[in-house]
mmCIF file of C-alpha atoms in Angstrom:
data_model
loop_
_atom_site.group_PDB
_atom_site.id
_atom_site.type_symbol
_atom_site.label_atom_id
_atom_site.label_comp_id
_atom_site.label_asym_id
_atom_site.label_seq_id
_atom_site.Cartn_x
_atom_site.Cartn_y
_atom_site.Cartn_z
ATOM 1 C CA MET A 7 102.111 -72.536 -99.995
ATOM 2 C CA ALA A 8 99.346 -69.909 -99.612
ATOM 3 C CA ASN A 9 98.642 -67.528 -96.670
ATOM 4 C CA THR A 10 95.513 -68.555 -94.839
ATOM 5 C CA GLU A 11 95.810 -66.547 -92.003
ATOM 6 C CA ARG A 12 92.248 -65.443 -91.826
ATOM 7 C CA LYS A 13 91.388 -61.840 -91.919
ATOM 8 C CA VAL A 14 87.825 -62.058 -90.133
ATOM 9 C CA GLY A 15 86.971 -61.568 -86.479
ATOM 10 C CA THR A 16 83.021 -62.017 -85.538
ATOM 11 C CA VAL A 17 80.468 -61.954 -87.894
ATOM 12 C CA SER A 18 76.607 -60.809 -86.928
ATOM 13 C CA ARG A 19 74.056 -61.602 -89.623
ATOM 14 C CA GLY A 20 70.812 -61.696 -89.001
ATOM 15 C CA ILE A 21 68.738 -64.470 -90.096
ATOM 16 C CA ARG A 22 65.369 -63.393 -92.341
ATOM 17 C CA CYS A 23 63.367 -66.118 -90.841
ATOM 18 C CA PRO A 24 58.843 -67.099 -91.873
ATOM 19 C CA ILE A 25 56.225 -65.359 -89.677
ATOM 20 C CA ILE A 26 56.089 -67.158 -86.763
ATOM 21 C CA ARG A 27 52.564 -68.481 -85.558
ATOM 22 C CA GLU A 28 51.772 -70.660 -82.251
ATOM 23 C CA GLY A 29 51.876 -73.870 -82.933
ATOM 24 C CA ASP A 30 55.090 -73.422 -85.489
ATOM 25 C CA ASP A 31 57.697 -76.032 -85.084
ATOM 26 C CA LEU A 32 60.969 -73.187 -84.357
ATOM 27 C CA ALA A 33 63.755 -75.964 -83.818
ATOM 28 C CA ALA A 34 63.010 -76.884 -88.110
ATOM 29 C CA ILE A 35 61.923 -73.712 -88.938
ATOM 30 C CA VAL A 36 64.887 -71.783 -87.368
ATOM 31 C CA THR A 37 67.448 -74.759 -88.167
ATOM 32 C CA GLU A 38 66.610 -74.692 -91.860
ATOM 33 C CA SER A 39 66.904 -70.585 -91.955
ATOM 34 C CA VAL A 40 70.133 -71.353 -91.048
ATOM 35 C CA LEU A 41 71.532 -73.508 -93.249
ATOM 36 C CA ASP A 42 69.302 -71.668 -96.219
ATOM 37 C CA ALA A 43 71.074 -68.446 -95.420
ATOM 38 C CA ALA A 44 74.359 -70.234 -95.648
ATOM 39 C CA LYS A 45 73.849 -72.101 -98.907
ATOM 40 C CA SER A 46 72.408 -69.084 -100.184
ATOM 41 C CA GLU A 47 75.067 -65.724 -98.395
ATOM 42 C CA GLY A 48 78.090 -69.054 -99.255
ATOM 43 C CA PHE A 49 79.144 -68.916 -95.932
ATOM 44 C CA GLU A 50 79.418 -72.836 -93.700
ATOM 45 C CA LEU A 51 78.498 -72.841 -89.873
ATOM 46 C CA ARG A 52 82.276 -73.871 -87.540
ATOM 47 C CA ASP A 53 82.106 -75.299 -83.844
ATOM 48 C CA ARG A 54 81.111 -72.401 -82.044
ATOM 49 C CA ASP A 55 78.965 -70.353 -84.009
ATOM 50 C CA VAL A 56 76.304 -68.885 -82.289
ATOM 51 C CA ILE A 57 72.714 -69.455 -83.391
ATOM 52 C CA SER A 58 70.835 -66.268 -81.053
ATOM 53 C CA ILE A 59 66.449 -66.770 -81.726
ATOM 54 C CA THR A 60 64.615 -63.880 -80.555
ATOM 55 C CA GLU A 61 62.204 -64.113 -76.870
ATOM 56 C CA SER A 62 59.275 -62.448 -79.366
ATOM 57 C CA ILE A 63 59.129 -65.467 -81.422
ATOM 58 C CA VAL A 64 59.484 -68.232 -79.183
ATOM 59 C CA ALA A 65 56.898 -66.886 -76.797
ATOM 60 C CA ARG A 66 54.645 -66.560 -80.147
ATOM 61 C CA ALA A 67 55.077 -70.207 -80.963
ATOM 62 C CA GLN A 68 54.687 -71.410 -77.407
ATOM 63 C CA GLY A 69 51.554 -68.936 -77.575
ATOM 64 C CA ASN A 70 52.044 -67.896 -74.367
ATOM 65 C CA TYR A 71 49.143 -64.532 -74.036
ATOM 66 C CA CYS A 72 46.939 -63.017 -71.932
ATOM 67 C CA SER A 73 44.276 -60.681 -72.031
ATOM 68 C CA VAL A 74 44.054 -57.642 -69.782
ATOM 69 C CA ASN A 75 40.969 -59.017 -68.109
ATOM 70 C CA ASP A 76 43.382 -62.054 -66.909
ATOM 71 C CA ILE A 77 45.292 -59.818 -65.604
ATOM 72 C CA ALA A 78 42.178 -58.396 -63.775
ATOM 73 C CA ALA A 79 41.288 -62.242 -62.143
ATOM 74 C CA ASP A 80 44.275 -62.725 -61.264
ATOM 75 C CA VAL A 81 45.418 -58.878 -59.378
ATOM 76 C CA LYS A 82 41.463 -58.962 -57.831
ATOM 77 C CA ASN A 83 42.527 -62.818 -56.336
ATOM 78 C CA LYS A 84 45.303 -62.041 -55.434
ATOM 79 C CA LEU A 85 45.307 -58.237 -53.992
ATOM 80 C CA GLY A 86 41.041 -58.278 -52.433
ATOM 81 C CA GLY A 87 40.133 -55.915 -55.295
ATOM 82 C CA GLU A 88 40.705 -52.626 -53.059
ATOM 83 C CA THR A 89 42.650 -49.739 -53.357
ATOM 84 C CA VAL A 90 45.940 -51.674 -55.138
ATOM 85 C CA GLY A 91 49.379 -49.565 -54.842
ATOM 86 C CA VAL A 92 51.472 -49.644 -57.563
ATOM 87 C CA ILE A 93 54.407 -48.560 -57.602
ATOM 88 C CA PHE A 94 58.100 -47.993 -59.661
ATOM 89 C CA PRO A 95 56.799 -48.722 -62.935
ATOM 90 C CA ILE A 96 58.722 -47.859 -66.510
ATOM 91 C CA LEU A 97 57.179 -45.521 -68.000
ATOM 92 C CA SER A 98 56.603 -47.377 -71.297
ATOM 93 C CA ARG A 99 52.944 -47.979 -73.635
ATOM 94 C CA ASN A 100 54.854 -51.136 -75.350
ATOM 95 C CA ARG A 101 55.912 -52.671 -71.418
ATOM 96 C CA PHE A 102 54.070 -51.499 -69.102
ATOM 97 C CA ALA A 103 50.483 -49.401 -69.906
ATOM 98 C CA ILE A 104 48.739 -52.305 -71.721
ATOM 99 C CA CYS A 105 49.383 -54.470 -68.098
ATOM 100 C CA LEU A 106 48.334 -51.021 -66.031
ATOM 101 C CA LYS A 107 45.433 -51.721 -67.848
ATOM 102 C CA GLY A 108 44.888 -55.223 -66.353
ATOM 103 C CA ILE A 109 45.906 -53.654 -63.131
ATOM 104 C CA ALA A 110 43.135 -50.847 -62.683
ATOM 105 C CA MET A 111 40.589 -53.866 -63.956
ATOM 106 C CA GLY A 112 41.158 -55.314 -60.400
ATOM 107 C CA ALA A 113 40.766 -52.901 -58.083
ATOM 108 C CA LYS A 114 39.122 -49.634 -57.375
ATOM 109 C CA LYS A 115 41.762 -47.578 -56.639
ATOM 110 C CA ILE A 116 44.983 -47.256 -57.707
ATOM 111 C CA VAL A 117 47.771 -45.631 -55.794
ATOM 112 C CA LEU A 118 50.842 -44.737 -58.456
ATOM 113 C CA MET A 119 53.193 -44.104 -57.428
ATOM 114 C CA LEU A 120 56.796 -43.108 -59.353
ATOM 115 C CA SER A 121 59.637 -42.945 -59.232
ATOM 116 C CA TYR A 122 61.406 -39.548 -60.053
ATOM 117 C CA PRO A 123 63.013 -37.696 -61.643
ATOM 118 C CA SER A 124 63.460 -40.498 -63.624
ATOM 119 C CA ASP A 125 62.318 -44.759 -63.544
ATOM 120 C CA GLU A 126 64.127 -47.722 -63.955
ATOM 121 C CA VAL A 127 65.206 -47.673 -66.836
ATOM 122 C CA GLY A 128 65.836 -43.862 -67.669
ATOM 123 C CA ASN A 129 62.722 -42.885 -68.923
ATOM 124 C CA GLU A 130 62.720 -39.488 -67.497
ATOM 125 C CA LEU A 131 60.029 -37.947 -66.155
ATOM 126 C CA VAL A 132 61.940 -34.381 -65.216
ATOM 127 C CA SER A 133 65.037 -33.767 -65.802
ATOM 128 C CA LEU A 134 67.683 -33.302 -62.959
ATOM 129 C CA ASP A 135 68.217 -29.662 -63.712
ATOM 130 C CA LYS A 136 64.207 -28.865 -62.951
ATOM 131 C CA ILE A 137 64.824 -30.869 -59.602
ATOM 132 C CA ASP A 138 67.635 -28.752 -58.835
ATOM 133 C CA ALA A 139 66.180 -25.362 -59.401
ATOM 134 C CA ALA A 140 62.961 -26.860 -57.553
ATOM 135 C CA GLY A 141 65.695 -27.289 -54.124
ATOM 136 C CA ILE A 142 63.880 -30.573 -54.449
ATOM 137 C CA ASN A 143 65.666 -33.736 -52.911
ATOM 138 C CA PRO A 144 64.677 -37.002 -54.751
ATOM 139 C CA TYR A 145 66.075 -39.278 -52.146
ATOM 140 C CA SER A 146 63.010 -38.484 -49.140
ATOM 141 C CA ASP A 147 60.588 -35.388 -50.813
ATOM 142 C CA VAL A 148 57.258 -37.242 -51.374
ATOM 143 C CA LEU A 149 55.414 -34.631 -53.824
ATOM 144 C CA SER A 150 51.611 -35.777 -54.719
ATOM 145 C CA LEU A 151 50.547 -34.678 -58.259
ATOM 146 C CA GLU A 152 49.564 -31.204 -57.302
ATOM 147 C CA MET A 153 52.942 -30.394 -55.931
ATOM 148 C CA TYR A 154 54.076 -32.420 -59.111
ATOM 149 C CA ARG A 155 52.719 -30.109 -61.297
ATOM 150 C CA GLU A 156 52.949 -26.963 -59.491
ATOM 151 C CA TYR A 157 56.704 -27.452 -59.761
ATOM 152 C CA PHE A 158 57.144 -28.290 -62.931
ATOM 153 C CA GLY A 159 53.956 -29.171 -65.367
ATOM 154 C CA GLU A 160 53.457 -31.320 -68.123
ATOM 155 C CA ASN A 161 56.767 -33.316 -69.126
ATOM 156 C CA LYS A 162 56.685 -35.455 -72.485
ATOM 157 C CA HIS A 163 59.468 -37.769 -73.211
ATOM 158 C CA GLU A 164 61.779 -36.717 -75.325
ATOM 159 C CA PHE A 165 61.365 -39.934 -78.091
ATOM 160 C CA THR A 166 57.387 -40.784 -77.343
ATOM 161 C CA GLY A 167 55.771 -37.100 -77.128
ATOM 162 C CA VAL A 168 53.875 -39.037 -74.259
ATOM 163 C CA ASP A 169 53.843 -37.284 -70.757
ATOM 164 C CA TYR A 170 53.179 -40.179 -68.947
ATOM 165 C CA VAL A 171 51.874 -39.493 -65.601
ATOM 166 C CA GLU A 172 49.367 -38.047 -67.677
ATOM 167 C CA TYR A 173 48.864 -41.623 -69.879
ATOM 168 C CA TYR A 174 48.510 -43.397 -67.150
ATOM 169 C CA GLY A 175 46.044 -41.042 -65.156
ATOM 170 C CA ASN A 176 44.195 -41.534 -67.656
ATOM 171 C CA LEU A 177 44.150 -44.980 -68.590
ATOM 172 C CA ILE A 178 43.183 -46.124 -64.790
ATOM 173 C CA LYS A 179 40.686 -43.992 -64.755
ATOM 174 C CA GLU A 180 39.520 -45.704 -68.124
ATOM 175 C CA CYS A 181 39.030 -48.657 -66.873
ATOM 176 C CA GLY A 182 36.960 -47.915 -63.947
ATOM 177 C CA ALA A 183 38.749 -47.973 -61.328
ATOM 178 C CA ASP A 184 39.802 -44.259 -59.127
ATOM 179 C CA VAL A 185 43.211 -42.497 -59.241
ATOM 180 C CA GLU A 186 45.624 -40.881 -57.103
ATOM 181 C CA ILE A 187 49.670 -40.536 -58.144
ATOM 182 C CA VAL A 188 52.733 -39.816 -56.125
ATOM 183 C CA PHE A 189 55.896 -39.331 -56.916
ATOM 184 C CA ALA A 190 58.844 -41.088 -54.168
ATOM 185 C CA ASN A 191 62.188 -43.100 -54.512
ATOM 186 C CA GLN A 192 62.004 -45.251 -51.071
ATOM 187 C CA ALA A 193 58.758 -47.963 -50.803
ATOM 188 C CA LYS A 194 58.145 -47.162 -47.569
ATOM 189 C CA THR A 195 55.757 -44.329 -48.953
ATOM 190 C CA ILE A 196 53.548 -46.005 -50.342
ATOM 191 C CA LEU A 197 52.391 -48.011 -47.347
ATOM 192 C CA ASN A 198 51.250 -44.478 -45.769
ATOM 193 C CA TYR A 199 48.168 -45.279 -48.834
ATOM 194 C CA THR A 200 47.730 -48.080 -48.834
ATOM 195 C CA ASP A 201 49.086 -52.032 -47.505
ATOM 196 C CA CYS A 202 48.200 -54.209 -50.811
ATOM 197 C CA VAL A 203 51.141 -53.503 -53.428
ATOM 198 C CA ILE A 204 52.111 -54.390 -56.496
ATOM 199 C CA ASN A 205 55.802 -53.571 -57.457
ATOM 200 C CA CYS A 206 56.136 -53.211 -61.131
ATOM 201 C CA ASP A 207 60.612 -52.339 -60.380
ATOM 202 C CA ILE A 208 62.103 -55.301 -62.591
ATOM 203 C CA HIS A 209 66.150 -55.053 -61.194
ATOM 204 C CA THR A 210 65.719 -54.147 -58.065
ATOM 205 C CA ARG A 211 62.364 -55.964 -57.318
ATOM 206 C CA ALA A 212 64.125 -58.122 -54.737
ATOM 207 C CA ARG A 213 65.236 -55.370 -51.865
ATOM 208 C CA THR A 214 61.071 -53.518 -52.508
ATOM 209 C CA LYS A 215 59.710 -56.218 -51.882
ATOM 210 C CA ARG A 216 61.773 -57.006 -48.129
ATOM 211 C CA ILE A 217 61.599 -53.497 -47.830
ATOM 212 C CA LEU A 218 57.527 -53.705 -47.796
ATOM 213 C CA LYS A 219 56.840 -56.899 -46.300
ATOM 214 C CA ASP A 220 60.015 -56.006 -43.475
ATOM 215 C CA LEU A 221 57.402 -52.995 -42.904
ATOM 216 C CA GLY A 222 54.282 -54.979 -42.552
ATOM 217 C CA ALA A 223 52.996 -54.734 -45.851
ATOM 218 C CA LYS A 224 49.870 -56.790 -45.976
ATOM 219 C CA VAL A 225 50.274 -58.184 -49.296
ATOM 220 C CA VAL A 226 52.926 -57.896 -51.616
ATOM 221 C CA CYS A 227 53.015 -58.921 -55.676
ATOM 222 C CA GLY A 228 56.346 -58.319 -57.734
ATOM 223 C CA LEU A 229 55.160 -58.204 -61.675
ATOM 224 C CA ASP A 230 56.833 -61.173 -61.540
ATOM 225 C CA GLU A 231 53.771 -62.752 -59.572
ATOM 226 C CA ILE A 232 50.863 -62.093 -61.620
ATOM 227 C CA MET A 233 50.349 -64.245 -64.189
ATOM 228 C CA ASN A 234 53.035 -66.367 -63.205
ATOM 229 C CA ALA A 235 49.930 -69.195 -63.331
ATOM 230 C CA PRO A 236 46.954 -69.732 -65.754
ATOM 231 C CA VAL A 237 44.471 -67.996 -65.687
ATOM 232 C CA ASN A 238 41.101 -69.383 -66.970
ATOM 233 C CA GLY A 239 43.271 -70.868 -69.815
ATOM 234 C CA SER A 240 46.073 -68.225 -70.937
ATOM 235 C CA GLY A 241 49.340 -68.345 -71.189
ATOM 236 C CA CYS A 242 51.891 -67.922 -68.207
ATOM 237 C CA ASN A 243 55.044 -67.621 -67.020
ATOM 238 C CA GLU A 244 55.790 -69.790 -63.915
ATOM 239 C CA LYS A 245 59.653 -67.516 -63.426
ATOM 240 C CA TYR A 246 58.311 -63.518 -64.533
ATOM 241 C CA GLY A 247 54.858 -63.929 -64.575
ATOM 242 C CA LEU A 248 54.925 -59.796 -66.306
ATOM 243 C CA LEU A 249 58.423 -59.141 -66.108
ATOM 244 C CA GLY A 250 59.215 -59.194 -69.889
ATOM 245 C CA SER A 251 55.536 -58.889 -71.521
ATOM 246 C CA ASN A 252 55.181 -56.455 -74.745
ATOM 247 C CA LYS A 253 51.875 -55.536 -75.391
ATOM 248 C CA SER A 254 50.035 -57.287 -78.378
ATOM 249 C CA THR A 255 47.069 -56.256 -79.184
ATOM 250 C CA GLU A 256 44.815 -53.542 -77.261
ATOM 251 C CA ASP A 257 43.389 -56.334 -74.835
ATOM 252 C CA LYS A 258 45.754 -58.459 -74.783
ATOM 253 C CA ILE A 259 50.109 -59.327 -73.542
ATOM 254 C CA LYS A 260 52.397 -61.780 -74.722
ATOM 255 C CA LEU A 261 54.661 -62.905 -72.579
ATOM 256 C CA PHE A 262 57.787 -63.903 -71.872
ATOM 257 C CA PRO A 263 58.640 -67.075 -73.529
ATOM 258 C CA ARG A 264 58.394 -70.008 -70.780
ATOM 259 C CA GLU A 265 60.929 -72.780 -69.972
ATOM 260 C CA CYS A 266 62.623 -72.949 -73.791
ATOM 261 C CA LYS A 267 65.934 -74.716 -72.974
ATOM 262 C CA ASP A 268 64.421 -77.610 -75.018
ATOM 263 C CA LEU A 269 64.679 -75.588 -77.920
ATOM 264 C CA VAL A 270 67.361 -74.616 -77.368
ATOM 265 C CA LEU A 271 69.099 -77.844 -77.529
ATOM 266 C CA ASP A 272 67.054 -79.602 -80.363
ATOM 267 C CA ILE A 273 68.370 -76.525 -82.388
ATOM 268 C CA GLN A 274 71.996 -77.585 -81.567
ATOM 269 C CA ALA A 275 71.210 -81.205 -81.558
ATOM 270 C CA ARG A 276 69.812 -80.464 -85.618
ATOM 271 C CA ILE A 277 72.353 -78.573 -86.847
ATOM 272 C CA LEU A 278 74.847 -80.648 -85.108
ATOM 273 C CA LYS A 279 73.434 -83.948 -87.441
ATOM 274 C CA GLU A 280 72.957 -81.510 -90.717
ATOM 275 C CA THR A 281 76.080 -80.480 -90.377
ATOM 276 C CA GLY A 282 78.778 -82.458 -87.539
ATOM 277 C CA LYS A 283 79.156 -78.592 -85.849
ATOM 278 C CA TYR A 284 79.027 -77.817 -82.369
ATOM 279 C CA VAL A 285 77.011 -74.527 -82.845
ATOM 280 C CA GLU A 286 75.266 -72.610 -79.494
ATOM 281 C CA VAL A 287 72.112 -71.495 -79.475
ATOM 282 C CA MET A 288 71.007 -69.023 -77.222
ATOM 283 C CA VAL A 289 67.222 -67.256 -76.819
ATOM 284 C CA TYR A 290 67.588 -63.496 -75.719
ATOM 285 C CA GLY A 291 65.158 -60.281 -75.728
ATOM 286 C CA ASP A 292 66.600 -57.345 -74.914
ATOM 287 C CA GLY A 293 70.058 -55.775 -74.797
ATOM 288 C CA ALA A 294 71.531 -54.850 -71.924
ATOM 289 C CA PHE A 295 73.008 -51.723 -73.368
ATOM 290 C CA LYS A 296 72.940 -47.884 -72.128
ATOM 291 C CA ASP A 297 71.904 -44.461 -74.846
ATOM 292 C CA PRO A 298 73.939 -41.491 -74.378
ATOM 293 C CA GLN A 299 71.349 -38.939 -75.536
ATOM 294 C CA GLY A 300 68.038 -40.416 -74.241
ATOM 295 C CA LYS A 301 69.830 -41.733 -70.959
ATOM 296 C CA ILE A 302 67.790 -45.102 -70.908
ATOM 297 C CA TRP A 303 68.421 -48.009 -69.746
ATOM 298 C CA GLU A 304 66.877 -50.777 -72.077
ATOM 299 C CA LEU A 305 66.761 -54.023 -70.619
ATOM 300 C CA ALA A 306 63.438 -53.832 -69.859
ATOM 301 C CA ASP A 307 63.582 -57.708 -70.069
ATOM 302 C CA PRO A 308 64.171 -59.607 -66.589
ATOM 303 C CA VAL A 309 67.158 -61.338 -67.720
ATOM 304 C CA VAL A 310 69.329 -60.841 -71.366
ATOM 305 C CA SER A 311 69.098 -64.114 -72.379
ATOM 306 C CA PRO A 312 65.840 -67.089 -70.538
ATOM 307 C CA ALA A 313 67.265 -69.807 -71.951
ATOM 308 C CA PHE A 314 70.918 -70.970 -73.579
ATOM 309 C CA THR A 315 73.167 -74.120 -74.342
ATOM 310 C CA ASP A 316 76.164 -74.842 -70.980
ATOM 311 C CA GLY A 317 79.033 -73.562 -72.939
ATOM 312 C CA LEU A 318 77.683 -70.306 -73.607
ATOM 313 C CA VAL A 319 77.592 -70.353 -69.149
ATOM 314 C CA GLY A 320 80.543 -67.681 -67.926
ATOM 315 C CA THR A 321 82.537 -64.425 -68.901
ATOM 316 C CA PRO A 322 84.853 -63.929 -71.379
ATOM 317 C CA ASN A 323 88.644 -64.456 -70.804
ATOM 318 C CA GLU A 324 90.925 -62.051 -72.443
ATOM 319 C CA LEU A 325 94.193 -60.387 -72.186
ATOM 320 C CA LYS A 326 94.065 -56.675 -74.021
ATOM 321 C CA LEU A 327 96.342 -56.411 -76.483
ATOM 322 C CA LYS A 328 96.864 -52.442 -76.353
ATOM 323 C CA TYR A 329 98.106 -53.417 -73.130
ATOM 324 C CA LEU A 330 101.011 -56.452 -73.744
ATOM 325 C CA ALA A 331 102.040 -54.280 -77.406
ATOM 326 C CA ASP A 332 102.338 -50.503 -74.904
ATOM 327 C CA ASN A 333 103.843 -52.541 -72.975
ATOM 328 C CA ASP A 334 105.447 -56.253 -71.891
ATOM 329 C CA PHE A 335 106.413 -55.470 -75.683
ATOM 330 C CA ALA A 336 107.012 -52.109 -76.302
ATOM 331 C CA ASN A 337 110.616 -53.156 -77.488
ATOM 332 C CA LEU A 338 108.600 -55.286 -80.264
ATOM 333 C CA SER A 339 107.336 -54.773 -83.551
ATOM 334 C CA GLY A 340 106.347 -55.970 -87.000
ATOM 335 C CA GLU A 341 107.030 -60.652 -86.972
ATOM 336 C CA GLU A 342 108.033 -61.007 -83.731
ATOM 337 C CA LEU A 343 105.512 -58.679 -81.625
ATOM 338 C CA LYS A 344 103.156 -60.837 -83.192
ATOM 339 C CA LYS A 345 104.831 -63.915 -82.102
ATOM 340 C CA ALA A 346 105.659 -62.666 -78.566
ATOM 341 C CA ILE A 347 101.672 -61.797 -78.290
ATOM 342 C CA SER A 348 99.976 -64.570 -79.747
ATOM 343 C CA GLU A 349 102.124 -67.594 -77.287
ATOM 344 C CA SER A 350 100.572 -64.764 -74.322
ATOM 345 C CA ILE A 351 97.511 -65.542 -75.564
ATOM 346 C CA LYS A 352 98.447 -69.563 -76.497
ATOM 347 C CA ASN A 353 99.691 -70.075 -72.777
ATOM 348 C CA LYS A 354 97.221 -67.540 -70.971
ATOM 349 C CA GLY A 355 95.569 -68.482 -67.633
ATOM 350 C CA ASP A 356 92.185 -69.730 -67.377
ATOM 351 C CA ASN A 357 91.329 -67.053 -64.474
ATOM 352 C CA LEU A 358 92.972 -63.530 -65.848
ATOM 353 C CA VAL A 359 90.346 -61.988 -62.715
ATOM 354 C CA GLY A 360 92.918 -59.422 -61.234
ATOM 355 C CA ASN A 361 95.780 -59.887 -63.718
ATOM 356 C CA MET A 362 96.823 -56.321 -65.392
ATOM 357 C CA ALA A 363 97.294 -57.161 -68.802
ATOM 358 C CA SER A 364 93.058 -58.014 -69.179
ATOM 359 C CA GLN A 365 92.384 -55.302 -67.412
ATOM 360 C CA GLY A 366 89.717 -52.910 -69.623
ATOM 361 C CA THR A 367 88.294 -55.791 -70.918
ATOM 362 C CA THR A 368 84.713 -56.629 -70.559
ATOM 363 C CA PRO A 369 83.623 -58.937 -67.368
ATOM 364 C CA ARG A 370 80.497 -59.529 -68.595
ATOM 365 C CA GLN A 371 78.400 -62.834 -68.867
ATOM 366 C CA LEU A 372 78.727 -64.246 -72.848
ATOM 367 C CA THR A 373 74.655 -64.147 -72.696
ATOM 368 C CA ASP A 374 74.545 -60.371 -71.928
ATOM 369 C CA LEU A 375 77.421 -59.488 -74.202
ATOM 370 C CA ILE A 376 76.049 -61.689 -77.218
ATOM 371 C CA GLY A 377 72.379 -61.262 -76.242
ATOM 372 C CA SER A 378 73.283 -57.063 -76.839
ATOM 373 C CA LEU A 379 75.413 -57.729 -80.191
ATOM 374 C CA CYS A 380 72.245 -59.634 -81.603
ATOM 375 C CA ASP A 381 69.946 -57.010 -80.168
ATOM 376 C CA LEU A 382 71.448 -54.803 -82.113
ATOM 377 C CA THR A 383 71.986 -56.681 -84.853
ATOM 378 C CA SER A 384 68.048 -57.427 -85.421
ATOM 379 C CA GLY A 385 66.520 -54.131 -84.600
ATOM 380 C CA SER A 386 62.891 -53.905 -82.883
ATOM 381 C CA GLY A 387 61.811 -53.019 -85.837
ATOM 382 C CA ASP A 388 60.676 -54.249 -89.341
ATOM 383 C CA LYS A 389 64.370 -56.143 -90.657
ATOM 384 C CA GLY A 390 62.710 -58.892 -90.251
ATOM 385 C CA THR A 391 65.732 -61.302 -88.974
ATOM 386 C CA PRO A 392 64.673 -62.753 -85.641
ATOM 387 C CA VAL A 393 67.279 -65.133 -86.153
ATOM 388 C CA VAL A 394 70.815 -63.694 -85.539
ATOM 389 C CA LEU A 395 74.230 -66.142 -86.980
ATOM 390 C CA VAL A 396 77.377 -65.059 -84.588
ATOM 391 C CA GLN A 397 80.452 -66.323 -86.095
ATOM 392 C CA GLY A 398 84.116 -65.734 -85.000
ATOM 393 C CA TYR A 399 82.700 -64.668 -81.777
ATOM 394 C CA PHE A 400 85.697 -67.125 -79.837
ATOM 395 C CA ASP A 401 88.252 -66.848 -82.389
ATOM 396 C CA ASN A 402 91.004 -64.469 -80.695
ATOM 397 C CA TYR A 403 94.280 -63.394 -82.344
ATOM 398 C CA THR A 404 95.462 -66.334 -82.588
ATOM 399 C CA ASN A 405 92.881 -68.294 -84.721
#
């Protein structure tokens, strides 16, 4: 009898799709694209395959956009339109500059407070070596723009070549607002300048809001509370506001997708109907990984996955093969070793937390792991594969 043992584990495939426009039937397009790819490449769908859709085509199909004028109106309405503190933004032309444009249009003066030596996701304003040489304590020291320039001069971003301090300052002025720039890492510092604050941090936003409110700030809005409802018929994101948004044009922003659980369930049902296979489906944005060269943590979105089918809840439950091979079964080899390890996997418990044989496995959320794989597969440029099919992710050594 022929040996039918599978010789391939996890496979990640970018799936080509047509360009998605507002109002398109995304569930139908994704289903058709995956089935067409399977037919043309000669592979079959299997139970527990994962179909992942990038958040940008979901938001585009939803028509989830707003303009800088919409942001300005929302900011003016919520923060009064006078002096507004804008604290802890990330340094990004695509992610934040367009938001800052709208914010500045909704205020008379912006006090821009930048964290240093880098922003929340690792974009560097100044190197730690320069901080050390200047004898500055980033935790406690507050720097004015003049002090920053005196100590550190001009600092262009390693990848973009942009001096973000100058770029953000000029952008605010061009929008008709006065600007004062300070550098500090404690949220409370902004209250020396204004009591109306927009905190722009992503993953630390709840703590920042709590600190400022406890200290008596008059108004504190996170970016998640700007554009969290339609303004003049615009799009919005009820849960995340401006978080997860991207520049679309010079005066238009594509927001993070609105509620899209229905979409992933629809695609799951369509695939089941067409193939009889029960797949998992998720929407993904930024992967959650750090670049060792630029020290940038990629996750500028509020979450990796805003919507996914229920089979993607939880974390992996895996044994470390090399631990078993080097410890429990150090005296075995060949078929005996293979059989012993296979038995261990088949008999593993549902929760391996604390088990030495699981040390070194990755206890991250499945959606964060698979989303990161998909983000790397689809890339952020011109690959033209906004849908990714992951097969064999839930296989193990025994399959």
